[in-house]
């Protein structure tokens, strides 16, 4: 693009001189955003000699080019001693911003080449776009304005013409105002901080000239070149079809000063428009924002500047400010503009921030009476991409075979080890009717069927701790009333499946719209807590039975024998009973004379549990470290679980083989597939089984849908659609078969399903205000990983009893801790609880921090914690029948969220904290 020579300037030797581009007014749709600019100039040790004559800096995406017109050098050398000041010009094309600086300097003919080369510097320009402040949602916008109005620093009709003089008057106004006193602040130092100056005085004499139009100090004879530019500014820009058009009537200058104690804002209205160079040709308003560095993420200088820049981006508002006569009228105009931005929502064109609250549509009765519509919609949505679930990542350009292999290995261990754990617990609770072998078989069959036919194959089915609890309660009822366990168990499972089929046919999964994000996270954190308590209960039992084994003597073992079936928590592990049997077998093998033997077992068990947790979590976080290649780090992170389990299984069973560790019981079943005698029960027993089946169906319904909802969360960026109704029907059919053959029930498991998604995801890190966030870019939605993992689980029957029995129980406790620790990653409730322990400067700039007052955030967190404690009170009660109604407590959270919480916290704040972003 050719430059335009300003009037009065000579155009010599074809040298290129660029005039500031000022696009005319165009009748076109535009989008206004805020542009913040950082400029830093760096002295170059040996700049090219041609720069002293004629050239330009060109920067695009961080690339800097210093070039000269060789054809002009001869004519430039013979030119007179006339200096033409440089001008800046911005040219925007496409997605990039190009910044040009043109310097046309004439030097005496007798100047040496060394002097000609002196003075070239590197100017780094960094620009980024800021969103306009949303006065409707971001509470800090109102507080910024309230703080300014309380200590208003307003200068009307400033007569100074240079930018430096205007800023000095604003700083002087700060110094003279008793409400804005900063005793330890040096305002001359602040003045120098507002600008970025580069250049060190060199030997030689020269004439010093100041260019007001560009803000650059230029010294001839190239002995000194200094760029006097603002360091950090915010301006309004309008994106048009021809480029970017700047709002040149106002300028927001922001600066961070260490010596300040609080934030300061000063607004100066100039008496006449001033031309201060590129994109600032007719400035009437200057906003100066000063802030200390250690501030909350929503209170920084940039955030305060964004508040006032959003207000000044409205041309109607700026016109009103020009008409004000006094400071009080100026303040009233500010308050009125805030009212417009908040209530009337009268924003300038294109100033939408892209966020709109979309509440769920109210449910209507006819949606539930349309039988089978949800199932048919799910099939129509997922069937067209069914084949892609097998070919994505295997055929085509974006292959992900390596990620599939590591995910399959992770999922294999994530399914097998809990099957062993809960199978051992069921073995002890049912007297061997449901054992480890049957649990593995049920996992294999159910997992394969679900992986093949489900609508969301990334969901993982497992037998879980609540199901083990139900089985234990059923066994107690059968013992009390002399019922056949297999038949009673089958009838409860059949009734459960019947109710699940009804839920799916009548579209009951639509009710999950009533579960807000906060409710789902309470339930998810509850499950994580049960895993933690599970592990600690187990290790405490180990210490009671082994570490204090010698002190309690025979009386303790006798008591342990009589307590063969201890009470269970909601997620109570198999160690409670296995520790008893292990202790008794230990007595038989070694006798009571070796007291230190038990203590060694207890200490080693603690080391194995904590070691499994430490190694697993370290490898899981290894992808964030700078060590090894990125692909190697990713593989180690994906395989963290199997590596940690195998490593400490070898440590416990081979390295310390002289110390016996407790292992799960294995009693091979005579026949795995025997139909339950369902006809042996009376009608009364069958009807009583219906009540238990209904309660069980509530647990299945909530767990299946909440886990599916967490798996399909928007931040996971899944693209193939959901299938809540069809998946619920498929789970009902799978558990029908499992019930008839006496195999343990299975449903969607947390946190295994979200971890499965994470393992198949491509993640990138982003930094915002010093905080690092991981964002999922895409996920490989495949059935292959779940298919192969469950197939390998079935093959693991060949590894019974050895080598699977070499896995010590404390390693499984470490596995539970690892699952609990990794599952809270990204849990917003846990993050808000952690805020109570952080200083405000460390608060992340999340959406709820911006939109909700801090006190309201803590109130909401406290109410969530209270609901969590109530849920834990029922779910972990020592009374087995009370544990069975805890699914009803989960459903009771819905009216609490919709009816009780809005009476304590405003609905708009509740919706903001329940929002995804």
XYZ file of C-alpha atoms in Angstrom, residues 459 500 503-504 507-513 515 520 697-712 723-728 731 747-748:
38
model
C -20.374 -44.787 29.622
C -36.691 -49.273 34.425
C -39.235 -45.259 33.003
C -37.711 -45.538 29.535
C -39.636 -40.791 28.865
C -38.865 -40.352 32.557
C -35.296 -39.405 31.691
C -36.681 -35.970 30.803
C -36.833 -35.406 34.560
C -33.042 -35.183 34.559
C -33.461 -31.670 33.181
C -31.103 -31.838 38.051
C -25.073 -33.488 40.032
C -34.883 -48.912 40.335
C -34.685 -45.395 41.792
C -30.988 -45.930 42.446
C -30.477 -47.272 38.913
C -32.437 -44.408 37.359
C -30.525 -41.677 39.168
C -27.061 -43.225 38.833
C -27.495 -44.146 35.155
C -28.794 -40.752 34.099
C -26.487 -38.597 36.215
C -23.384 -40.481 35.063
C -24.592 -40.227 31.458
C -25.179 -36.500 31.978
C -21.669 -36.006 33.367
C -20.269 -37.976 30.442
C -22.196 -35.871 27.921
C -29.439 -41.662 24.128
C -30.702 -41.520 27.717
C -33.966 -43.427 27.139
C -32.497 -46.194 24.992
C -29.553 -46.724 27.309
C -31.876 -47.016 30.308
C -29.537 -51.515 31.163
C -25.145 -49.786 36.032
C -23.267 -46.666 34.897
